[in-house]
């Protein structure tokens, strides 16, 4: 049965929690590593190791949460109770991480990162799966994910206004003040947006009453699902690239580009990304999702070397380059999430079970694995080449930092384009899969009615 187009106001209510989720993700990737390494005195190697281990733990929890959320719905539906339950976990761990009492140890950092990632996984994974289940149409899924990722991107510049303001005002401890302020932003906004989403947006998917698959039958379709393997392999590279750049951004902006207000530059980057969201969604309508993804990856790979052309201290040149690099902010995320919803339809056709939560868990697993490895590898590499934050660095160390910052996204984006080239699942195939699913549902409904 064809679904009605979801009203814009309802999509906005659904996407609302993505703002504080993004506000949480940005400091985890950009500000907290630098804050604990430099201001809290833990050092690059220790912080890189802690973040890598904590994110690898996050990787372990993703498939567990995916399976659990698929199997244990509530009277609210499949997703909303899990998102609501994540709120107190996130609030407590955000308080402890963003407003630590000195001195902090590596064990303190690891323990609260461990708790934070449990809550973050519960919230983000079920929010993505909920979005995938809101509509069955190929293009409407891009619209839904475009809305969600648009709010994700909106959340980043909104929360970035906080450190920008603090940097402009100055103070005795700017680094600690900006981290604490971002923590308060999350603590206040998350419960409000989750309450609105849970209240105003129903879950349109039917609750499955089918018997669970045996383990072997559940795993076999995943191993044989070639489109799934290509999507998560590409997302691994994107996750590696994004985490590497995020963890190095403040160092690159301060030591290489010599920009006195790095948060303003990051703000421009994300606002530009927000502007590219409708362009990317419309491009996916015209070219198809995987072709749009390939185009974005190639654009990013060819654009990032222009960073070498920016004269030190030239804010306007840096702002121009980062404006165009903003296409990377939301485009790949929108397209990956939308493509994965279509890939999950193939699995449902083969198994008879809707396992959207598991599929998004697999995607976040690979992306976070890439991110976890990236932070450790990048910080170890910077330590090996002699780069020391907060100290006087040699010209060779600064040059090495710049090379790592540029080479990482180039290699990863060329890899994404290569993997997704010739991707088999297009709009015609997805519509055929949905048609088969609808016919099977009608047959099962008729058989149930006759019993």
GROMACS .gro file of C-alpha atoms in nm:
model
  451
    1UNK     CA    1   0.000   0.000   0.000
    2UNK     CA    2   0.138   0.342  -0.095
    3UNK     CA    3   0.218   0.569   0.197
    4UNK     CA    4   0.125   0.935   0.220
    5UNK     CA    5   0.400   1.193   0.212
    6UNK     CA    6   0.505   1.272   0.570
    7UNK     CA    7   0.428   1.636   0.662
    8UNK     CA    8   0.726   1.868   0.696
    9UNK     CA    9   0.640   1.964   1.053
   10UNK     CA   10   0.638   1.598   1.154
   11UNK     CA   11   0.977   1.539   0.991
   12UNK     CA   12   1.110   1.840   1.182
   13UNK     CA   13   0.980   1.694   1.509
   14UNK     CA   14   1.136   1.358   1.424
   15UNK     CA   15   1.470   1.514   1.334
   16UNK     CA   16   1.486   1.738   1.643
   17UNK     CA   17   1.691   1.499   1.863
   18UNK     CA   18   1.959   1.495   1.594
   19UNK     CA   19   2.062   1.847   1.702
   20UNK     CA   20   2.184   1.753   2.053
   21UNK     CA   21   2.318   1.421   1.919
   22UNK     CA   22   2.533   1.615   1.675
   23UNK     CA   23   2.623   1.861   1.951
   24UNK     CA   24   2.749   1.559   2.145
   25UNK     CA   25   2.938   1.407   1.854
   26UNK     CA   26   3.134   1.721   1.763
   27UNK     CA   27   3.311   1.772   2.097
   28UNK     CA   28   3.378   1.398   2.124
   29UNK     CA   29   3.558   1.413   1.789
   30UNK     CA   30   3.715   1.760   1.799
   31UNK     CA   31   3.727   1.923   2.143
   32UNK     CA   32   3.745   1.649   2.407
   33UNK     CA   33   4.059   1.475   2.269
   34UNK     CA   34   4.246   1.806   2.257
   35UNK     CA   35   4.105   1.916   2.597
   36UNK     CA   36   4.209   1.599   2.782
   37UNK     CA   37   4.544   1.570   2.601
   38UNK     CA   38   4.650   1.929   2.660
   39UNK     CA   39   4.444   2.099   2.933
   40UNK     CA   40   4.397   1.794   3.155
   41UNK     CA   41   4.757   1.688   3.094
   42UNK     CA   42   4.701   1.329   2.983
   43UNK     CA   43   4.912   1.355   2.664
   44UNK     CA   44   4.850   1.259   2.303
   45UNK     CA   45   4.942   0.890   2.325
   46UNK     CA   46   4.730   0.826   2.637
   47UNK     CA   47   4.424   1.013   2.504
   48UNK     CA   48   4.455   0.851   2.162
   49UNK     CA   49   4.463   0.508   2.324
   50UNK     CA   50   4.166   0.581   2.554
   51UNK     CA   51   3.951   0.714   2.271
   52UNK     CA   52   4.042   0.420   2.050
   53UNK     CA   53   3.953   0.163   2.320
   54UNK     CA   54   3.634   0.348   2.415
   55UNK     CA   55   3.521   0.368   2.053
   56UNK     CA   56   3.602   0.001   1.998
   57UNK     CA   57   3.378  -0.073   2.297
   58UNK     CA   58   3.116   0.137   2.124
   59UNK     CA   59   3.162  -0.087   1.821
   60UNK     CA   60   3.085  -0.395   2.035
   61UNK     CA   61   2.763  -0.243   2.168
   62UNK     CA   62   2.626  -0.147   1.825
   63UNK     CA   63   2.526  -0.494   1.696
   64UNK     CA   64   2.403  -0.590   2.043
   65UNK     CA   65   2.177  -0.284   2.055
   66UNK     CA   66   2.065  -0.344   1.696
   67UNK     CA   67   1.951  -0.698   1.772
   68UNK     CA   68   1.796  -0.606   2.108
   69UNK     CA   69   1.601  -0.310   1.973
   70UNK     CA   70   1.470  -0.517   1.680
   71UNK     CA   71   1.356  -0.797   1.912
   72UNK     CA   72   1.209  -0.602   2.203
   73UNK     CA   73   0.946  -0.347   2.098
   74UNK     CA   74   0.710  -0.181   2.343
   75UNK     CA   75   0.357  -0.044   2.329
   76UNK     CA   76   0.515   0.276   2.187
   77UNK     CA   77   0.660   0.085   1.892
   78UNK     CA   78   1.004  -0.044   1.800
   79UNK     CA   79   1.225   0.261   1.859
   80UNK     CA   80   1.084   0.541   2.072
   81UNK     CA   81   1.120   0.375   2.415
   82UNK     CA   82   1.489   0.307   2.348
   83UNK     CA   83   1.553   0.671   2.256
   84UNK     CA   84   1.371   0.793   2.567
   85UNK     CA   85   1.566   0.549   2.784
   86UNK     CA   86   1.898   0.680   2.655
   87UNK     CA   87   1.837   1.032   2.788
   88UNK     CA   88   1.934   0.989   3.159
   89UNK     CA   89   2.244   0.787   3.062
   90UNK     CA   90   2.364   1.059   2.827
   91UNK     CA   91   2.292   1.341   3.070
   92UNK     CA   92   2.492   1.188   3.355
   93UNK     CA   93   2.795   1.094   3.145
   94UNK     CA   94   2.795   1.432   2.966
   95UNK     CA   95   2.806   1.608   3.304
   96UNK     CA   96   3.106   1.401   3.414
   97UNK     CA   97   3.298   1.429   3.086
   98UNK     CA   98   3.239   1.791   2.994
   99UNK     CA   99   3.283   1.930   3.345
  100UNK     CA  100   3.557   1.712   3.501
  101UNK     CA  101   3.716   1.795   3.833
  102UNK     CA  102   4.094   1.821   3.803
  103UNK     CA  103   4.306   1.621   3.808
  104UNK     CA  104   4.153   1.361   3.576
  105UNK     CA  105   4.308   1.025   3.495
  106UNK     CA  106   4.298   0.804   3.188
  107UNK     CA  107   4.076   0.564   3.385
  108UNK     CA  108   3.826   0.844   3.461
  109UNK     CA  109   3.814   0.942   3.093
  110UNK     CA  110   3.770   0.583   2.978
  111UNK     CA  111   3.498   0.499   3.234
  112UNK     CA  112   3.274   0.792   3.144
  113UNK     CA  113   3.337   0.755   2.770
  114UNK     CA  114   3.225   0.394   2.818
  115UNK     CA  115   2.895   0.507   2.974
  116UNK     CA  116   2.841   0.791   2.728
  117UNK     CA  117   2.876   0.560   2.429
  118UNK     CA  118   2.610   0.325   2.569
  119UNK     CA  119   2.359   0.609   2.583
  120UNK     CA  120   2.472   0.759   2.253
  121UNK     CA  121   2.435   0.421   2.079
  122UNK     CA  122   2.085   0.369   2.218
  123UNK     CA  123   1.979   0.712   2.095
  124UNK     CA  124   2.150   0.743   1.755
  125UNK     CA  125   2.104   0.385   1.635
  126UNK     CA  126   1.732   0.375   1.710
  127UNK     CA  127   1.682   0.724   1.569
  128UNK     CA  128   1.837   0.619   1.236
  129UNK     CA  129   1.636   0.295   1.228
  130UNK     CA  130   1.317   0.486   1.310
  131UNK     CA  131   1.384   0.716   1.013
  132UNK     CA  132   1.436   0.421   0.780
  133UNK     CA  133   1.102   0.272   0.888
  134UNK     CA  134   0.901   0.593   0.845
  135UNK     CA  135   0.855   0.540   0.470
  136UNK     CA  136   0.904   0.271   0.205
  137UNK     CA  137   0.958   0.493  -0.101
  138UNK     CA  138   1.309   0.521  -0.256
  139UNK     CA  139   1.309   0.901  -0.287
  140UNK     CA  140   1.111   0.969   0.032
  141UNK     CA  141   1.380   0.788   0.228
  142UNK     CA  142   1.633   1.035   0.091
  143UNK     CA  143   1.400   1.317   0.201
  144UNK     CA  144   1.369   1.174   0.553
  145UNK     CA  145   1.742   1.116   0.589
  146UNK     CA  146   1.807   1.456   0.436
  147UNK     CA  147   1.591   1.611   0.708
  148UNK     CA  148   1.769   1.415   0.980
  149UNK     CA  149   2.117   1.492   0.854
  150UNK     CA  150   2.019   1.852   0.793
  151UNK     CA  151   1.936   1.877   1.164
  152UNK     CA  152   2.262   1.699   1.245
  153UNK     CA  153   2.453   1.957   1.046
  154UNK     CA  154   2.242   2.237   1.197
  155UNK     CA  155   2.330   2.111   1.545
  156UNK     CA  156   2.700   2.143   1.478
  157UNK     CA  157   2.714   2.516   1.392
  158UNK     CA  158   2.462   2.590   1.667
  159UNK     CA  159   2.680   2.426   1.930
  160UNK     CA  160   2.988   2.579   1.766
  161UNK     CA  161   2.850   2.924   1.839
  162UNK     CA  162   2.926   2.849   2.204
  163UNK     CA  163   3.306   2.809   2.173
  164UNK     CA  164   3.314   3.091   1.917
  165UNK     CA  165   3.152   3.326   2.169
  166UNK     CA  166   3.381   3.207   2.449
  167UNK     CA  167   3.691   3.248   2.232
  168UNK     CA  168   3.584   3.604   2.151
  169UNK     CA  169   3.514   3.690   2.516
  170UNK     CA  170   3.833   3.529   2.642
  171UNK     CA  171   3.888   3.438   3.004
  172UNK     CA  172   4.121   3.262   3.241
  173UNK     CA  173   4.052   2.914   3.101
  174UNK     CA  174   3.890   2.934   2.758
  175UNK     CA  175   3.939   2.565   2.676
  176UNK     CA  176   3.760   2.441   2.989
  177UNK     CA  177   3.484   2.702   2.957
  178UNK     CA  178   3.396   2.611   2.597
  179UNK     CA  179   3.386   2.236   2.672
  180UNK     CA  180   3.164   2.289   2.977
  181UNK     CA  181   2.928   2.516   2.783
  182UNK     CA  182   2.885   2.254   2.511
  183UNK     CA  183   2.806   1.999   2.781
  184UNK     CA  184   2.528   2.222   2.918
  185UNK     CA  185   2.387   2.262   2.566
  186UNK     CA  186   2.345   1.884   2.542
  187UNK     CA  187   2.206   1.845   2.894
  188UNK     CA  188   1.934   2.106   2.834
  189UNK     CA  189   1.835   2.029   2.473
  190UNK     CA  190   1.834   1.648   2.454
  191UNK     CA  191   1.538   1.578   2.686
  192UNK     CA  192   1.329   1.854   2.525
  193UNK     CA  193   1.376   1.735   2.165
  194UNK     CA  194   1.331   1.368   2.252
  195UNK     CA  195   1.005   1.445   2.434
  196UNK     CA  196   0.868   1.633   2.130
  197UNK     CA  197   0.971   1.357   1.886
  198UNK     CA  198   0.823   1.076   2.095
  199UNK     CA  199   0.499   1.273   2.146
  200UNK     CA  200   0.441   1.402   1.794
  201UNK     CA  201   0.578   1.134   1.560
  202UNK     CA  202   0.415   0.790   1.541
  203UNK     CA  203   0.593   0.477   1.427
  204UNK     CA  204   0.446   0.371   1.097
  205UNK     CA  205   0.606   0.027   1.074
  206UNK     CA  206   0.407  -0.278   1.176
  207UNK     CA  207   0.534  -0.469   1.480
  208UNK     CA  208   0.651  -0.811   1.370
  209UNK     CA  209   0.506  -1.111   1.550
  210UNK     CA  210   0.712  -1.366   1.355
  211UNK     CA  211   0.927  -1.628   1.522
  212UNK     CA  212   1.291  -1.522   1.546
  213UNK     CA  213   1.536  -1.668   1.297
  214UNK     CA  214   1.789  -1.929   1.411
  215UNK     CA  215   2.139  -1.784   1.431
  216UNK     CA  216   2.270  -1.955   1.115
  217UNK     CA  217   1.971  -1.845   0.908
  218UNK     CA  218   2.002  -1.494   1.047
  219UNK     CA  219   2.373  -1.458   0.964
  220UNK     CA  220   2.380  -1.622   0.619
  221UNK     CA  221   2.188  -1.347   0.434
  222UNK     CA  222   2.420  -1.084   0.587
  223UNK     CA  223   2.728  -1.267   0.459
  224UNK     CA  224   2.576  -1.303   0.111
  225UNK     CA  225   2.440  -0.949   0.086
  226UNK     CA  226   2.694  -0.787  -0.149
  227UNK     CA  227   2.531  -0.441  -0.151
  228UNK     CA  228   2.547  -0.439   0.231
  229UNK     CA  229   2.915  -0.528   0.228
  230UNK     CA  230   2.998  -0.249  -0.017
  231UNK     CA  231   2.803   0.013   0.176
  232UNK     CA  232   2.960  -0.068   0.512
  233UNK     CA  233   3.310  -0.091   0.359
  234UNK     CA  234   3.265   0.256   0.214
  235UNK     CA  235   3.124   0.385   0.540
  236UNK     CA  236   3.430   0.247   0.722
  237UNK     CA  237   3.654   0.463   0.506
  238UNK     CA  238   3.431   0.766   0.555
  239UNK     CA  239   3.429   0.711   0.930
  240UNK     CA  240   3.808   0.681   0.935
  241UNK     CA  241   3.847   1.000   0.733
  242UNK     CA  242   3.598   1.202   0.937
  243UNK     CA  243   3.740   1.101   1.274
  244UNK     CA  244   4.097   1.162   1.162
  245UNK     CA  245   4.015   1.512   1.038
  246UNK     CA  246   3.806   1.594   1.344
  247UNK     CA  247   4.081   1.494   1.585
  248UNK     CA  248   4.343   1.695   1.394
  249UNK     CA  249   4.135   2.001   1.303
  250UNK     CA  250   4.229   2.225   1.595
  251UNK     CA  251   4.597   2.140   1.549
  252UNK     CA  252   4.580   2.204   1.172
  253UNK     CA  253   4.394   2.534   1.213
  254UNK     CA  254   4.622   2.659   1.492
  255UNK     CA  255   4.969   2.536   1.396
  256UNK     CA  256   4.954   2.506   1.015
  257UNK     CA  257   4.694   2.759   0.901
  258UNK     CA  258   4.765   2.986   1.201
  259UNK     CA  259   4.402   3.088   1.239
  260UNK     CA  260   4.334   3.260   1.570
  261UNK     CA  261   3.965   3.167   1.576
  262UNK     CA  262   3.950   2.799   1.469
  263UNK     CA  263   3.591   2.755   1.588
  264UNK     CA  264   3.477   3.026   1.342
  265UNK     CA  265   3.641   2.832   1.060
  266UNK     CA  266   3.468   2.515   1.174
  267UNK     CA  267   3.141   2.707   1.191
  268UNK     CA  268   3.178   2.816   0.827
  269UNK     CA  269   3.255   2.458   0.728
  270UNK     CA  270   2.935   2.322   0.884
  271UNK     CA  271   2.710   2.605   0.767
  272UNK     CA  272   2.836   2.538   0.414
  273UNK     CA  273   2.756   2.169   0.468
  274UNK     CA  274   2.403   2.261   0.572
  275UNK     CA  275   2.362   2.454   0.246
  276UNK     CA  276   2.476   2.153   0.043
  277UNK     CA  277   2.213   1.917   0.194
  278UNK     CA  278   1.922   2.006  -0.043
  279UNK     CA  279   2.164   2.005  -0.336
  280UNK     CA  280   2.281   1.654  -0.254
  281UNK     CA  281   1.925   1.525  -0.201
  282UNK     CA  282   1.813   1.664  -0.537
  283UNK     CA  283   2.125   1.524  -0.701
  284UNK     CA  284   2.036   1.181  -0.566
  285UNK     CA  285   1.689   1.216  -0.726
  286UNK     CA  286   1.850   1.292  -1.061
  287UNK     CA  287   2.154   1.061  -1.066
  288UNK     CA  288   2.059   0.795  -0.814
  289UNK     CA  289   2.198   0.764  -0.463
  290UNK     CA  290   2.519   0.574  -0.525
  291UNK     CA  291   2.615   0.790  -0.826
  292UNK     CA  292   2.567   1.101  -0.611
  293UNK     CA  293   2.784   0.941  -0.343
  294UNK     CA  294   3.061   0.871  -0.594
  295UNK     CA  295   3.045   1.229  -0.722
  296UNK     CA  296   3.072   1.369  -0.368
  297UNK     CA  297   3.365   1.140  -0.283
  298UNK     CA  298   3.559   1.238  -0.595
  299UNK     CA  299   3.490   1.608  -0.536
  300UNK     CA  300   3.624   1.582  -0.180
  301UNK     CA  301   3.931   1.384  -0.283
  302UNK     CA  302   4.025   1.642  -0.547
  303UNK     CA  303   3.938   1.948  -0.335
  304UNK     CA  304   4.125   1.872  -0.014
  305UNK     CA  305   4.480   1.926  -0.155
  306UNK     CA  306   4.392   2.295  -0.202
  307UNK     CA  307   4.460   2.324   0.172
  308UNK     CA  308   4.830   2.333   0.080
  309UNK     CA  309   4.768   2.658  -0.110
  310UNK     CA  310   4.637   2.854   0.190
  311UNK     CA  311   4.892   3.112   0.312
  312UNK     CA  312   4.947   3.096   0.692
  313UNK     CA  313   4.725   3.342   0.874
  314UNK     CA  314   4.497   3.409   0.575
  315UNK     CA  315   4.154   3.352   0.727
  316UNK     CA  316   3.959   3.438   0.410
  317UNK     CA  317   4.148   3.188   0.194
  318UNK     CA  318   4.096   2.919   0.458
  319UNK     CA  319   3.726   3.005   0.483
  320UNK     CA  320   3.686   2.976   0.103
  321UNK     CA  321   3.846   2.631   0.091
  322UNK     CA  322   3.652   2.499   0.389
  323UNK     CA  323   3.328   2.629   0.237
  324UNK     CA  324   3.372   2.396  -0.061
  325UNK     CA  325   3.492   2.113   0.160
  326UNK     CA  326   3.158   2.148   0.341
  327UNK     CA  327   3.000   1.921   0.079
  328UNK     CA  328   3.155   1.638   0.279
  329UNK     CA  329   2.967   1.727   0.596
  330UNK     CA  330   2.625   1.583   0.523
  331UNK     CA  331   2.627   1.438   0.175
  332UNK     CA  332   2.784   1.101   0.243
  333UNK     CA  333   2.588   1.049   0.565
  334UNK     CA  334   2.253   1.123   0.400
  335UNK     CA  335   2.327   0.892   0.110
  336UNK     CA  336   2.468   0.606   0.318
  337UNK     CA  337   2.166   0.606   0.551
  338UNK     CA  338   1.919   0.621   0.265
  339UNK     CA  339   2.096   0.349   0.064
  340UNK     CA  340   2.107   0.122   0.370
  341UNK     CA  341   1.729   0.144   0.413
  342UNK     CA  342   1.698   0.007   0.058
  343UNK     CA  343   1.957  -0.265   0.128
  344UNK     CA  344   1.757  -0.372   0.436
  345UNK     CA  345   1.457  -0.432   0.207
  346UNK     CA  346   1.657  -0.700   0.025
  347UNK     CA  347   1.726  -0.874   0.355
  348UNK     CA  348   1.358  -0.855   0.450
  349UNK     CA  349   1.266  -1.014   0.116
  350UNK     CA  350   1.511  -1.299   0.177
  351UNK     CA  351   1.444  -1.362   0.548
  352UNK     CA  352   1.087  -1.240   0.601
  353UNK     CA  353   1.207  -1.027   0.893
  354UNK     CA  354   1.253  -0.652   0.921
  355UNK     CA  355   1.596  -0.607   1.080
  356UNK     CA  356   1.651  -0.236   1.024
  357UNK     CA  357   1.807  -0.186   1.367
  358UNK     CA  358   2.065  -0.456   1.301
  359UNK     CA  359   2.155  -0.307   0.964
  360UNK     CA  360   2.210   0.039   1.108
  361UNK     CA  361   2.409  -0.122   1.390
  362UNK     CA  362   2.636  -0.284   1.131
  363UNK     CA  363   2.684   0.051   0.959
  364UNK     CA  364   2.762   0.238   1.279
  365UNK     CA  365   2.987  -0.052   1.381
  366UNK     CA  366   3.206  -0.015   1.074
  367UNK     CA  367   3.200   0.365   1.081
  368UNK     CA  368   3.292   0.375   1.448
  369UNK     CA  369   3.560   0.110   1.398
  370UNK     CA  370   3.712   0.335   1.136
  371UNK     CA  371   3.678   0.631   1.370
  372UNK     CA  372   3.829   0.446   1.665
  373UNK     CA  373   4.127   0.326   1.468
  374UNK     CA  374   4.172   0.669   1.309
  375UNK     CA  375   4.210   0.860   1.636
  376UNK     CA  376   4.465   0.614   1.770
  377UNK     CA  377   4.660   0.596   1.443
  378UNK     CA  378   4.659   0.973   1.391
  379UNK     CA  379   4.767   1.062   1.744
  380UNK     CA  380   5.037   0.794   1.743
  381UNK     CA  381   5.157   0.918   1.403
  382UNK     CA  382   5.173   1.280   1.520
  383UNK     CA  383   5.362   1.168   1.827
  384UNK     CA  384   5.611   0.973   1.611
  385UNK     CA  385   5.679   1.267   1.378
  386UNK     CA  386   5.755   1.482   1.680
  387UNK     CA  387   5.445   1.700   1.696
  388UNK     CA  388   5.369   1.813   2.053
  389UNK     CA  389   5.054   2.023   2.122
  390UNK     CA  390   5.113   2.331   2.330
  391UNK     CA  391   5.488   2.330   2.260
  392UNK     CA  392   5.723   2.489   2.008
  393UNK     CA  393   5.721   2.248   1.711
  394UNK     CA  394   5.980   2.209   1.437
  395UNK     CA  395   5.902   2.296   1.076
  396UNK     CA  396   5.923   1.927   0.987
  397UNK     CA  397   5.664   1.837   1.253
  398UNK     CA  398   5.424   2.107   1.129
  399UNK     CA  399   5.470   1.993   0.769
  400UNK     CA  400   5.409   1.632   0.873
  401UNK     CA  401   5.086   1.733   1.047
  402UNK     CA  402   4.964   1.905   0.729
  403UNK     CA  403   5.052   1.606   0.508
  404UNK     CA  404   4.864   1.364   0.734
  405UNK     CA  405   4.564   1.601   0.744
  406UNK     CA  406   4.541   1.616   0.363
  407UNK     CA  407   4.645   1.263   0.264
  408UNK     CA  408   4.394   1.087   0.489
  409UNK     CA  409   4.072   1.215   0.324
  410UNK     CA  410   4.223   1.189  -0.025
  411UNK     CA  411   4.299   0.819   0.010
  412UNK     CA  412   3.970   0.742   0.187
  413UNK     CA  413   3.748   0.925  -0.064
  414UNK     CA  414   3.915   0.765  -0.366
  415UNK     CA  415   3.853   0.433  -0.191
  416UNK     CA  416   3.483   0.514  -0.142
  417UNK     CA  417   3.441   0.600  -0.511
  418UNK     CA  418   3.612   0.276  -0.615
  419UNK     CA  419   3.399   0.058  -0.387
  420UNK     CA  420   3.066   0.216  -0.486
  421UNK     CA  421   3.140   0.217  -0.860
  422UNK     CA  422   2.886  -0.012  -1.029
  423UNK     CA  423   2.670  -0.050  -0.717
  424UNK     CA  424   2.375  -0.270  -0.825
  425UNK     CA  425   2.085  -0.133  -0.617
  426UNK     CA  426   1.913   0.153  -0.799
  427UNK     CA  427   1.562   0.299  -0.786
  428UNK     CA  428   1.411   0.045  -1.027
  429UNK     CA  429   1.550  -0.251  -0.832
  430UNK     CA  430   1.437  -0.107  -0.497
  431UNK     CA  431   1.085  -0.050  -0.628
  432UNK     CA  432   1.074  -0.409  -0.753
  433UNK     CA  433   1.183  -0.537  -0.410
  434UNK     CA  434   0.915  -0.325  -0.239
  435UNK     CA  435   0.654  -0.458  -0.483
  436UNK     CA  436   0.746  -0.816  -0.395
  437UNK     CA  437   0.731  -0.737  -0.023
  438UNK     CA  438   0.387  -0.582  -0.058
  439UNK     CA  439   0.257  -0.879  -0.257
  440UNK     CA  440   0.388  -1.120   0.006
  441UNK     CA  441   0.231  -0.913   0.284
  442UNK     CA  442  -0.107  -0.925   0.107
  443UNK     CA  443  -0.079  -1.302   0.061
  444UNK     CA  444   0.007  -1.352   0.430
  445UNK     CA  445  -0.278  -1.121   0.535
  446UNK     CA  446  -0.526  -1.315   0.318
  447UNK     CA  447  -0.401  -1.646   0.458
  448UNK     CA  448  -0.436  -1.517   0.815
  449UNK     CA  449  -0.790  -1.390   0.746
  450UNK     CA  450  -0.898  -1.728   0.608
  451UNK     CA  451  -0.777  -1.917   0.918
   0.00000   0.00000   0.00000
